[in-house]
Amino acid sequence: MQFDDDANLDTSEVKDVRNSRIPGGRATIGGGIVGLIALVMGLLFGVGPEQLGLSDGSPEPAATSSSAAQVQQTCKTGRDANAREDCRLVAVVNSTQDFWKQEFTKRGGQYTPAQTVFFTGKVGTACGTATSAVGPFYCPGDQKVYLDLGFFNELRTKFGASGGPFAQAYVIAHEYGHHIQNLTGTLQKAQDGRQGANSNAVKVELQADCYAGVWAHNATKTPDKSTGRPLITSLTEQDIKDGLDAAAAVGDDRIQEKFQGRVTPESWTHGSAEQRQQWFYQGYRTGDMAQCNTFR
């Protein structure tokens, strides 16, 4: 996965509050077993902690910014994205939003940008307070994606994914898939409180995987606003394999087998490893969001 060295990164699309402090903030998810359960419930679920029942409903304090971790100071160009992980993630956010803006315009719609928030440990959102244990998530209340970069190490060490830059890109693109669902009115279908292999929650997750694949198909063809050239200059076969591997690693059956020793499809919220791979590849193969109707 390579980026155009001369492209300018738009860091306004990312808010970096790593190593910041939430004054008076109370973690609603603990570590250890409680945190692990929350992670299994919330991993890539696409909605904030309030919808997962992990918030006390009280107003969330704002984070106090720290100068120790500001991508605005270090992530300027595609060259930086090729050299630094956090800058690479900024570039992925830029590429993803470049594509969806153009896709919405092509379809006669208007895309509303969504900011990604990098945080460490704990963060306050419009959906409640969350810790890193929840994993990456999208909050429809403030239309932001939340990500603790330490999750990518856990994706390898706890969930057995092969990792790699594109595995990280897949996670971000999946969360932006939820943003697309929020804009098109689909995301609310997942919030009916039902679980199971045929639930709307699973169908929403699989569609977000498909949307991630649609972006991947178009990533090397989408002009960047700063240069008119694609920000991502190459995706290899190995990159796509890493994305498929990450999708499988967070399948409900894989997670349940690993952490509870048995598979219980009646409690699924994401879909099986095979389904997640299937729908990501469906999007990647076709490059067409119209082919991502998981509700049929």
Backbone as numpy.savetxt, mean C-alpha at the origin, in Angstrom:
# Nx Ny Nz CAx CAy CAz Cx Cy Cz
14.48 -2.88 -11.18 13.61 -1.70 -11.18 14.51 -0.47 -11.18
14.43 0.31 -12.25 15.29 1.48 -12.41 14.46 2.72 -12.71
14.99 3.87 -12.28 14.33 5.14 -12.47 15.18 6.05 -13.35
14.53 6.98 -14.00 15.21 7.98 -14.83 16.04 8.88 -13.92
17.36 8.84 -14.06 18.24 9.62 -13.19 17.90 11.11 -13.18
17.45 11.62 -14.31 17.26 13.05 -14.45 15.87 13.55 -14.08
14.98 12.63 -13.72 13.62 13.04 -13.34 13.64 13.75 -12.00
12.74 14.70 -11.83 12.59 15.39 -10.54 11.51 14.69 -9.73
11.82 14.35 -8.49 10.84 13.71 -7.62 9.94 14.76 -6.98
8.67 14.43 -6.87 7.70 15.33 -6.23 7.50 14.87 -4.79
8.26 15.43 -3.88 8.19 15.02 -2.48 6.96 15.56 -1.77
6.20 16.44 -2.42 4.97 16.92 -1.80 3.94 15.80 -1.68
4.13 14.72 -2.44 3.20 13.59 -2.38 3.49 12.66 -1.20
4.56 12.95 -0.45 4.93 12.14 0.71 5.15 13.06 1.91
4.55 12.69 3.03 4.79 13.39 4.29 5.63 12.48 5.16
6.80 12.96 5.55 7.76 12.14 6.29 7.76 12.55 7.76
7.14 11.74 8.61 7.13 12.03 10.05 7.84 10.92 10.83
8.77 10.24 10.19 9.56 9.24 10.91 10.33 9.92 12.03
10.44 9.21 13.14 11.13 9.71 14.32 10.47 10.94 14.91
9.20 11.14 14.57 8.46 12.23 15.18 7.75 11.72 16.42
7.09 12.62 17.11 6.43 12.28 18.36 4.97 12.68 18.28
4.08 11.83 18.79 2.66 12.16 18.87 2.37 12.60 20.30
2.20 13.90 20.56 2.00 14.37 21.93 0.74 13.77 22.54
0.92 13.07 23.63 -0.24 12.53 24.34 -0.89 11.37 23.64
-0.31 10.92 22.54 -0.93 9.84 21.77 -0.90 8.54 22.54
-1.96 7.76 22.41 -2.04 6.46 23.07 -2.09 5.37 22.03
-1.16 4.44 22.14 -1.18 3.32 21.19 -2.40 2.47 21.46
-3.15 2.15 20.42 -4.33 1.32 20.61 -4.04 -0.13 20.27
-2.83 -0.41 19.77 -2.45 -1.78 19.46 -1.14 -2.07 20.15
-1.09 -3.11 20.95 0.13 -3.42 21.67 1.07 -4.27 20.84
2.22 -4.55 21.43 3.18 -5.42 20.77 2.88 -6.86 21.10
3.83 -7.72 20.84 3.70 -9.13 21.18 2.52 -9.78 20.50
1.78 -10.60 21.25 0.66 -11.36 20.69 -0.43 -10.43 20.20
-0.74 -9.40 20.98 -1.81 -8.48 20.56 -1.44 -7.82 19.25
-0.19 -7.35 19.15 0.24 -6.72 17.92 0.22 -7.68 16.75
0.60 -8.92 17.00 0.60 -9.92 15.93 -0.80 -10.18 15.42
-1.77 -10.29 16.33 -3.16 -10.48 15.93 -3.63 -9.29 15.10
-3.27 -8.09 15.55 -3.66 -6.89 14.81 -3.05 -6.89 13.42
-1.80 -7.34 13.33 -1.14 -7.40 12.03 -1.85 -8.37 11.11
-2.19 -9.54 11.62 -2.89 -10.53 10.80 -4.24 -9.98 10.35
-4.93 -9.24 11.22 -6.22 -8.66 10.87 -6.07 -7.51 9.88
-5.06 -6.67 10.12 -5.02 -5.42 9.41 -4.09 -5.35 8.22
-3.23 -6.34 8.04 -2.22 -6.28 7.01 -2.82 -6.01 5.64
-2.43 -4.89 5.05 -2.89 -4.51 3.71 -4.41 -4.53 3.61
-5.08 -4.26 4.70 -6.55 -4.35 4.66 -7.16 -3.17 3.91
-6.47 -2.07 3.92 -6.93 -0.96 3.10 -7.78 0.05 3.83
-8.15 -0.23 5.07 -8.89 0.75 5.85 -8.13 1.01 7.14
-8.40 2.16 7.74 -7.67 2.55 8.92 -8.07 1.79 10.16
-7.36 2.02 11.26 -7.56 1.25 12.49 -8.93 1.43 13.11
-9.60 2.54 12.86 -10.92 2.72 13.43 -11.89 1.68 12.88
-11.80 1.43 11.56 -12.66 0.43 10.95 -12.31 -0.98 11.41
-11.08 -1.18 11.87 -10.68 -2.48 12.38 -11.01 -2.64 13.86
-11.62 -1.61 14.46 -11.96 -1.68 15.87 -10.77 -1.49 16.78
-9.74 -0.79 16.30 -8.52 -0.65 17.06 -8.32 0.75 17.62
-9.31 1.60 17.51 -9.20 2.96 18.01 -10.26 3.21 19.07
-9.92 4.09 20.02 -10.90 4.40 21.05 -11.86 5.49 20.63
-11.70 6.01 19.42 -12.62 7.00 18.88 -12.33 8.42 19.33
-11.33 8.64 20.17 -11.01 9.98 20.62 -10.26 10.74 19.54
-10.28 12.09 19.58 -9.56 12.86 18.57 -8.08 12.51 18.57
-7.51 12.46 17.37 -6.13 12.05 17.24 -5.20 13.25 17.24
-4.15 13.25 18.08 -3.21 14.35 18.11 -2.33 14.36 16.88
-1.89 15.53 16.51 -1.02 15.64 15.34 0.40 15.27 15.73
1.12 14.73 14.75 2.51 14.38 15.00 3.38 15.62 15.00
4.41 15.62 15.82 5.39 16.68 15.83 6.52 16.31 14.89
6.76 17.13 13.90 7.73 16.79 12.87 9.15 16.79 13.42
9.98 15.95 12.87 11.38 15.87 13.25 12.24 16.11 12.02
13.33 16.83 12.20 14.21 17.08 11.07 15.09 15.88 10.77
14.99 14.83 11.59 15.85 13.66 11.42 15.48 12.84 10.20
14.25 12.95 9.73 13.82 12.10 8.63 12.89 12.88 7.71
13.45 13.60 6.78 12.64 14.38 5.86 13.08 14.09 4.44
12.23 13.38 3.69 12.59 13.05 2.31 12.73 14.30 1.47
12.07 15.38 1.89 12.17 16.62 1.13 13.61 17.12 1.03
14.42 16.75 2.00 15.80 17.23 2.02 16.74 16.35 1.22
16.37 15.11 1.02 17.32 14.15 0.43 16.87 13.54 -0.90
15.60 13.61 -1.21 15.08 12.93 -2.41 14.72 13.96 -3.47
15.63 14.21 -4.34 15.44 15.25 -5.36 15.19 14.70 -6.76
15.93 13.66 -7.12 15.89 13.17 -8.50 15.76 11.65 -8.56
15.56 11.17 -9.77 15.54 9.73 -9.99 16.85 9.07 -9.61
17.92 9.81 -9.69 19.22 9.27 -9.26 19.17 8.93 -7.78
18.53 9.78 -6.99 18.37 9.50 -5.57 17.50 8.26 -5.36
16.49 8.11 -6.19 15.60 6.95 -6.08 16.35 5.65 -6.38
17.33 5.72 -7.26 18.13 4.54 -7.57 19.15 4.22 -6.48
19.34 5.17 -5.55 20.38 4.99 -4.53 19.83 4.77 -3.12
18.61 5.27 -2.82 18.07 5.23 -1.46 16.68 4.61 -1.44
16.41 3.81 -0.40 15.11 3.16 -0.30 13.98 4.16 -0.16
14.11 5.14 0.75 13.00 6.06 0.96 12.74 6.90 -0.28
13.79 7.26 -1.00 13.60 8.01 -2.24 12.96 7.15 -3.32
13.31 5.86 -3.32 12.67 4.94 -4.27 11.17 4.87 -4.03
10.77 4.85 -2.77 9.35 4.79 -2.45 8.64 6.07 -2.86
9.32 7.21 -2.71 8.76 8.47 -3.20 8.52 8.37 -4.70
9.50 7.83 -5.42 9.38 7.70 -6.87 8.23 6.77 -7.25
8.04 5.69 -6.49 6.92 4.78 -6.77 5.60 5.49 -6.56
5.49 6.26 -5.49 4.28 7.05 -5.25 4.03 7.99 -6.43
5.08 8.68 -6.87 4.95 9.60 -8.01 4.48 8.87 -9.25
5.10 7.73 -9.56 4.74 6.97 -10.75 3.30 6.46 -10.68
2.92 5.95 -9.52 1.57 5.43 -9.35 0.54 6.52 -9.58
0.78 7.68 -9.01 -0.20 8.77 -9.14 -0.16 9.39 -10.54
1.01 9.43 -11.16 1.07 9.87 -12.56 0.15 9.00 -13.42
0.24 7.68 -13.21 -0.57 6.77 -14.02 -2.06 6.97 -13.76
-2.47 6.98 -12.49 -3.90 7.04 -12.20 -4.50 8.39 -12.60
-3.73 9.46 -12.50 -4.23 10.75 -12.97 -4.52 10.69 -14.46
-3.59 10.12 -15.22 -3.78 10.03 -16.67 -4.90 9.05 -17.02
-5.03 7.98 -16.25 -6.08 7.00 -16.50 -7.46 7.60 -16.25
-7.59 8.34 -15.16 -8.88 8.99 -14.87 -9.22 10.00 -15.95
-8.23 10.78 -16.39 -8.46 11.77 -17.44 -8.93 11.10 -18.72
-8.28 9.99 -19.05 -8.63 9.23 -20.27 -10.07 8.74 -20.22
-10.54 8.44 -19.02 -11.89 7.92 -18.84 -12.90 9.02 -18.51
-12.48 10.26 -18.64 -13.39 11.38 -18.44 -13.63 11.75 -16.99
-12.76 11.29 -16.10 -12.89 11.58 -14.69 -11.80 12.50 -14.20
-11.77 12.75 -12.90 -10.76 13.59 -12.29 -10.16 12.87 -11.09
-8.87 12.71 -11.10 -8.17 12.01 -10.03 -7.84 12.97 -8.89
-8.11 12.55 -7.67 -7.75 13.31 -6.48 -6.49 12.69 -5.88
-5.39 13.42 -5.82 -4.15 12.85 -5.29 -4.29 12.43 -3.83
-3.50 11.43 -3.44 -3.46 10.95 -2.06 -2.02 10.99 -1.57
-1.80 11.54 -0.41 -0.46 11.61 0.15 -0.11 10.31 0.86
1.15 9.93 0.80 1.66 8.80 1.58 2.42 9.35 2.78
2.17 8.79 3.95 2.82 9.22 5.18 3.80 8.15 5.63
5.08 8.51 5.73 6.10 7.63 6.31 6.13 7.90 7.81
5.99 6.85 8.62 6.03 7.06 10.07 6.85 5.98 10.73
7.14 6.17 11.98 7.88 5.20 12.78 7.10 4.87 14.04
6.73 3.65 14.21 6.15 3.20 15.48 4.67 3.43 15.64
4.25 4.69 15.58 2.86 5.03 15.87 2.49 6.30 15.11
1.23 6.37 14.67 0.80 7.54 13.92 -0.67 7.81 14.17
-1.04 9.08 14.22 -2.44 9.47 14.32 -3.02 9.74 12.95
-4.23 9.22 12.69 -4.88 9.38 11.39 -6.35 9.74 11.60
-7.02 10.08 10.54 -8.45 10.35 10.62 -9.24 9.08 10.93
-8.60 7.93 10.81 -9.24 6.65 11.09 -8.88 6.11 12.47
-8.10 6.85 13.22 -7.68 6.39 14.55 -6.17 6.35 14.65
-5.69 6.01 15.83 -4.26 5.86 16.06 -3.83 4.44 15.71
-2.72 4.32 15.02 -2.22 3.00 14.62 -0.76 2.87 14.98
-0.35 1.66 15.27 1.07 1.36 15.42 1.52 0.58 14.19
2.82 0.36 14.13 3.40 -0.37 13.01 2.82 -1.77 12.87
2.27 -2.31 13.97 1.75 -3.68 13.95 0.61 -3.86 12.96
-0.08 -2.78 12.61 -1.20 -2.88 11.68 -0.71 -3.15 10.27
0.53 -2.82 9.96 1.02 -2.94 8.60 0.58 -1.73 7.78
0.97 -1.65 6.52 0.56 -0.54 5.65 -0.96 -0.49 5.52
-1.51 0.71 5.48 -2.97 0.82 5.31 -3.33 2.14 4.65
-4.52 2.16 4.10 -5.11 3.36 3.51 -6.25 3.81 4.39
-6.28 5.09 4.71 -7.37 5.66 5.51 -8.29 6.47 4.62
-9.50 6.00 4.38 -10.42 6.77 3.53 -10.85 8.09 4.17
-10.75 8.19 5.50 -11.16 9.41 6.18 -10.33 10.62 5.80
-9.04 10.43 5.58 -8.18 11.54 5.17 -7.54 11.30 3.80
-7.88 10.18 3.18 -7.36 9.82 1.85 -5.84 9.83 1.83
-5.25 9.10 2.79 -3.80 8.98 2.85 -3.40 7.52 3.03
-2.22 7.20 2.51 -1.61 5.89 2.70 -0.59 6.02 3.83
-0.60 5.06 4.75 0.31 5.11 5.90 1.26 3.93 5.84
2.55 4.21 6.08 3.56 3.18 5.89 4.74 3.39 6.84
5.01 2.37 7.67 6.25 2.31 8.42 7.21 1.48 7.58
8.33 2.06 7.18 9.24 1.39 6.26 9.82 0.10 6.85
9.77 -0.04 8.18 10.24 -1.27 8.80 9.40 -2.48 8.41
8.19 -2.24 7.89 7.33 -3.35 7.47 8.00 -4.20 6.40
8.79 -3.58 5.53 9.36 -4.34 4.42 10.35 -5.40 4.90
11.02 -5.13 6.00 11.87 -6.16 6.59 11.03 -7.29 7.15
9.89 -6.96 7.78 8.99 -7.98 8.31 8.35 -8.80 7.20
8.14 -8.19 6.05 7.58 -8.93 4.92 8.48 -10.10 4.56
9.78 -9.91 4.73 10.73 -10.99 4.45 10.89 -11.92 5.65
11.13 -11.33 6.83 11.49 -12.15 7.99 10.30 -12.86 8.63
9.13 -12.22 8.67 7.95 -12.82 9.30 7.07 -13.56 8.32
7.01 -13.06 7.09 6.05 -13.62 6.14 6.71 -14.40 5.02
8.04 -14.39 4.97 8.75 -15.26 4.05 8.79 -14.80 2.60
8.50 -13.52 2.34 8.60 -13.03 0.97 10.07 -12.86 0.59
10.34 -12.92 -0.70 11.72 -12.78 -1.17 12.20 -11.35 -1.05
11.29 -10.40 -0.99 11.67 -9.00 -0.86 12.07 -8.41 -2.20
12.84 -7.33 -2.14 13.25 -6.66 -3.37 12.49 -5.37 -3.57
13.04 -4.45 -4.36 12.40 -3.17 -4.58 10.98 -3.25 -5.12
10.73 -4.21 -6.02 9.38 -4.24 -6.58 8.36 -4.84 -5.61
8.80 -5.68 -4.68 7.88 -6.13 -3.63 7.37 -4.93 -2.85
8.26 -3.98 -2.59 7.86 -2.75 -1.90 6.90 -1.93 -2.78
7.22 -1.86 -4.06 6.37 -1.12 -4.99 4.97 -1.73 -5.06
4.90 -3.07 -5.04 3.60 -3.74 -5.06 2.75 -3.33 -3.86
3.37 -3.28 -2.68 2.62 -2.90 -1.48 2.04 -1.50 -1.63
2.85 -0.56 -2.08 2.38 0.81 -2.25 1.29 0.89 -3.32
1.50 0.21 -4.43 0.51 0.23 -5.51 -0.80 -0.39 -5.07
-0.73 -1.43 -4.22 -1.94 -2.03 -3.67 -2.71 -1.02 -2.84
-2.03 -0.27 -1.99 -2.71 0.73 -1.16 -3.33 1.83 -2.01
-2.64 2.21 -3.08 -3.24 3.20 -3.99 -4.41 2.60 -4.76
-4.41 1.28 -4.90 -5.59 0.63 -5.45 -6.81 0.87 -4.58
-6.60 0.89 -3.26 -7.70 1.20 -2.35 -8.14 2.66 -2.51
-7.20 3.54 -2.78 -7.57 4.93 -3.03 -8.45 5.04 -4.27
-8.10 4.29 -5.30 -8.93 4.28 -6.52 -10.32 3.77 -6.18
-10.40 2.73 -5.36 -11.70 2.19 -4.95 -12.50 3.22 -4.14
-11.80 3.99 -3.33 -12.48 5.03 -2.55 -13.05 6.10 -3.48
-12.28 6.48 -4.48 -12.73 7.51 -5.42 -13.89 7.02 -6.29
-13.92 5.72 -6.57 -14.97 5.18 -7.45 -16.15 4.61 -6.67
-16.08 4.65 -5.33 -17.20 4.20 -4.50 -17.22 2.72 -4.21
-16.15 2.00 -4.53 -16.12 0.56 -4.32 -15.67 0.17 -2.92
-14.80 0.99 -2.32 -14.16 0.61 -1.06 -15.17 0.35 0.05
-16.26 1.09 0.05 -17.25 0.94 1.12 -17.87 -0.46 1.15
-17.77 -1.20 0.05 -18.31 -2.56 0.03 -17.58 -3.47 1.02
-16.32 -3.13 1.31 -15.53 -3.97 2.22 -15.89 -3.74 3.67
-16.67 -2.72 3.95 -16.91 -2.32 5.33 -18.29 -2.74 5.82
-18.75 -3.89 5.32 -20.04 -4.40 5.77 -19.91 -5.35 6.95
-18.66 -5.50 7.44 -18.43 -6.34 8.62 -18.36 -7.83 8.36
-18.46 -8.24 7.11 -18.46 -9.67 6.79 -17.06 -10.14 6.41
-16.81 -11.40 6.71 -15.56 -12.04 6.36 -15.87 -13.33 5.60
-14.82 -13.96 5.11 -15.00 -15.23 4.42 -14.48 -15.17 3.00
-14.26 -16.34 2.43 -13.65 -16.44 1.11 -14.44 -15.71 0.03
-15.77 -15.63 0.18 -16.60 -14.97 -0.83 -17.11 -13.60 -0.39
-16.49 -13.04 0.64 -16.96 -11.76 1.18 -16.52 -10.59 0.31
-17.21 -9.47 0.48 -16.81 -8.25 -0.22 -15.43 -7.79 0.22
-15.07 -8.03 1.47 -13.75 -7.65 1.95 -12.66 -8.29 1.10
-12.81 -9.58 0.82 -11.84 -10.29 -0.01 -11.86 -9.75 -1.44
-13.04 -9.50 -1.97 -13.14 -9.02 -3.35 -12.51 -7.65 -3.52
-12.65 -6.80 -2.49 -12.02 -5.49 -2.53 -10.50 -5.62 -2.52
-9.98 -6.51 -1.68 -8.54 -6.71 -1.61 -7.98 -7.24 -2.93
-8.67 -8.19 -3.53 -8.21 -8.76 -4.79 -8.25 -7.73 -5.91
-9.25 -6.87 -5.87 -9.31 -5.82 -6.88 -8.14 -4.84 -6.71
-7.79 -4.53 -5.47 -6.64 -3.65 -5.24 -5.36 -4.30 -5.75
-5.24 -5.61 -5.60 -4.10 -6.32 -6.18 -4.09 -6.18 -7.70
-5.25 -6.32 -8.29 -5.36 -6.19 -9.74 -4.98 -4.79 -10.19
-5.45 -3.77 -9.47 -5.09 -2.39 -9.81 -3.58 -2.17 -9.70
-2.95 -2.82 -8.71 -1.49 -2.74 -8.60 -0.84 -3.30 -9.84
-1.38 -4.41 -10.35 -0.85 -4.99 -11.57 -1.07 -4.11 -12.78
-2.21 -3.43 -12.84 -2.49 -2.50 -13.94 -1.44 -1.40 -13.97
-1.14 -0.84 -12.79 -0.08 0.18 -12.74 1.25 -0.39 -13.22
1.60 -1.60 -12.74 2.88 -2.20 -13.13 2.98 -2.36 -14.64
1.88 -2.77 -15.27 1.86 -2.95 -16.72 2.19 -1.64 -17.43
1.70 -0.54 -16.88 1.83 0.77 -17.54 2.97 1.63 -17.02
3.67 1.16 -15.98 4.65 2.01 -15.30 5.76 2.51 -16.21
6.26 1.66 -17.10 7.37 2.07 -17.96 6.90 2.81 -19.21
5.58 3.06 -19.28 5.03 3.79 -20.43 4.35 5.08 -20.03
4.28 5.36 -18.73 3.56 6.53 -18.24 4.50 7.73 -18.16
4.25 8.79 -18.92 5.13 9.96 -18.89 5.11 10.63 -17.51
6.29 11.00 -17.06 6.41 11.74 -15.81 6.20 13.23 -16.08
5.57 13.91 -15.14 5.24 15.31 -15.37 6.47 16.21 -15.43
7.61 15.76 -14.86 8.79 16.63 -14.83 9.62 16.54 -16.10
9.54 15.41 -16.81 10.38 15.22 -17.99 9.62 14.87 -19.25
8.40 14.35 -19.10 7.67 13.83 -20.25 8.09 12.43 -20.61
9.06 11.89 -19.88 9.51 10.51 -20.07 9.04 9.67 -18.89
8.94 8.36 -19.06 8.56 7.51 -17.93 9.56 7.64 -16.78
9.06 7.79 -15.57 9.92 7.87 -14.40 10.60 6.52 -14.15
9.84 5.43 -14.35 10.41 4.09 -14.22 10.86 3.64 -15.60
12.15 3.40 -15.74 12.71 3.08 -17.05 12.73 1.60 -17.36
12.72 0.75 -16.31 12.72 -0.69 -16.58 12.15 -1.47 -15.42
11.38 -2.50 -15.75 10.93 -3.51 -14.82 11.32 -4.86 -15.41
11.99 -5.67 -14.63 12.47 -6.95 -15.14 11.49 -8.07 -14.79
11.72 -9.22 -15.38 10.91 -10.39 -15.05 11.07 -10.74 -13.57
12.27 -10.54 -13.03 12.50 -10.82 -11.62 11.71 -9.86 -10.74
11.59 -8.60 -11.16 10.77 -7.64 -10.41 9.34 -8.15 -10.26
8.77 -8.58 -11.37 7.38 -9.06 -11.33 7.27 -10.32 -10.47
8.27 -11.19 -10.54 8.27 -12.37 -9.68 8.30 -11.98 -8.21
9.07 -10.94 -7.88 9.12 -10.47 -6.49 7.76 -9.92 -6.06
7.07 -9.23 -6.97 5.73 -8.74 -6.66 4.75 -9.88 -6.43
4.80 -10.88 -7.29 3.92 -12.04 -7.14 4.23 -12.79 -5.84
5.49 -12.87 -5.50 5.89 -13.55 -4.27 5.37 -12.81 -3.05
5.45 -11.48 -3.09 4.93 -10.69 -1.97 3.42 -10.84 -1.86
2.72 -10.88 -2.99 1.27 -11.05 -2.97 0.90 -12.39 -2.33
1.65 -13.43 -2.66 1.37 -14.75 -2.09 1.66 -14.78 -0.59
2.71 -14.08 -0.18 3.13 -14.11 1.23 2.06 -13.54 2.16
1.23 -12.63 1.64 0.20 -12.03 2.48 -1.19 -12.58 2.17
-1.24 -13.75 1.53 -2.52 -14.44 1.35 -3.04 -14.93 2.69
-4.35 -14.94 2.86 -4.94 -15.36 4.13 -4.52 -16.77 4.53
-4.50 -17.67 3.55 -4.15 -19.05 3.90 -2.72 -19.16 4.39
-1.79 -18.44 3.75 -0.39 -18.46 4.18 -0.25 -17.89 5.59
-0.90 -16.76 5.84 -0.80 -16.11 7.15 -1.41 -16.99 8.23
-2.59 -17.55 7.96 -3.26 -18.38 8.97 -2.46 -19.64 9.26
-1.95 -20.27 8.24 -1.16 -21.48 8.45 0.08 -21.19 9.28
0.69 -20.05 9.02 1.94 -19.70 9.71 1.70 -19.32 11.16
0.62 -18.55 11.43 0.45 -17.98 12.76 -0.58 -18.69 13.64
-1.47 -19.48 13.02 -2.42 -20.21 13.86 -2.43 -21.71 13.57
-1.63 -22.13 12.60 -1.44 -23.55 12.36 -2.57 -24.23 11.61
-3.54 -23.47 11.14 -4.65 -24.05 10.37 -5.24 -22.96 9.48
-5.93 -23.38 8.45 -6.54 -22.44 7.50 -8.04 -22.42 7.74
-8.60 -21.23 7.95 -10.03 -21.07 8.21 -10.61 -20.08 7.20
-11.04 -20.55 6.04 -11.54 -19.66 4.98 -12.71 -18.78 5.42
-13.48 -19.23 6.42 -14.63 -18.43 6.85 -14.22 -17.11 7.49
-12.94 -16.96 7.85 -12.49 -15.71 8.46 -11.57 -14.91 7.54
-11.51 -15.29 6.27 -10.63 -14.57 5.34 -11.10 -13.14 5.12
-10.12 -12.25 4.92 -10.42 -10.86 4.59 -9.64 -10.38 3.36
-8.71 -11.24 2.86 -7.83 -10.80 1.78 -7.84 -11.71 0.56
-8.13 -12.98 0.76 -8.03 -13.95 -0.31 -6.80 -14.82 -0.14
-6.79 -15.94 -0.84 -5.69 -16.89 -0.73 -4.46 -16.37 -1.47
-3.32 -17.00 -1.19 -2.09 -16.66 -1.89 -2.27 -16.80 -3.41
-2.92 -17.88 -3.83 -3.14 -18.10 -5.26 -4.02 -17.01 -5.87
-5.07 -16.64 -5.15 -5.97 -15.59 -5.66 -5.25 -14.25 -5.77
-4.45 -13.91 -4.78 -3.77 -12.62 -4.81 -2.78 -12.55 -5.96
-2.08 -13.66 -6.19 -1.19 -13.70 -7.34 -1.97 -13.62 -8.65
-3.06 -14.36 -8.70 -3.88 -14.40 -9.92 -4.37 -13.02 -10.30
-4.86 -12.26 -9.35 -5.45 -10.96 -9.66 -4.38 -9.90 -9.92
-3.24 -9.99 -9.22 -2.15 -9.07 -9.56 -1.71 -9.32 -11.00
-1.57 -10.59 -11.36 -1.11 -10.91 -12.71 -2.17 -10.55 -13.75
-3.44 -10.68 -13.40 -4.51 -10.26 -14.31 -4.36 -8.79 -14.68
-4.11 -7.96 -13.68 -3.90 -6.54 -13.95 -2.64 -6.30 -14.75
-1.57 -7.01 -14.39 -0.30 -6.82 -15.09 -0.39 -7.29 -16.53
-1.07 -8.39 -16.77 -1.18 -8.95 -18.12 -2.00 -8.06 -19.03
-3.10 -7.51 -18.51 -4.02 -6.75 -19.36 -3.74 -5.25 -19.36
-3.27 -4.73 -18.23 -3.06 -3.29 -18.11 -4.35 -2.49 -18.15
-5.47 -3.15 -17.88 -6.79 -2.53 -18.05 -7.59 -2.66 -16.76
-7.91 -1.54 -16.13 -8.64 -1.60 -14.87 -10.04 -2.19 -15.05
-10.58 -2.16 -16.27 -11.88 -2.75 -16.53 -11.86 -4.28 -16.39
-10.66 -4.85 -16.41 -10.51 -6.29 -16.25 -10.32 -6.71 -14.80
-10.57 -5.77 -13.89 -10.36 -6.02 -12.46 -11.66 -6.15 -11.69
-12.71 -6.59 -12.34 -14.00 -6.73 -11.67 -14.05 -8.04 -10.89
-13.66 -7.97 -9.64 -13.65 -9.16 -8.79 -15.02 -9.46 -8.21
-16.01 -8.64 -8.49 -17.34 -8.78 -7.90 -18.29 -9.59 -8.79
-17.83 -10.02 -9.94 -18.68 -10.82 -10.85 -18.96 -12.19 -10.26
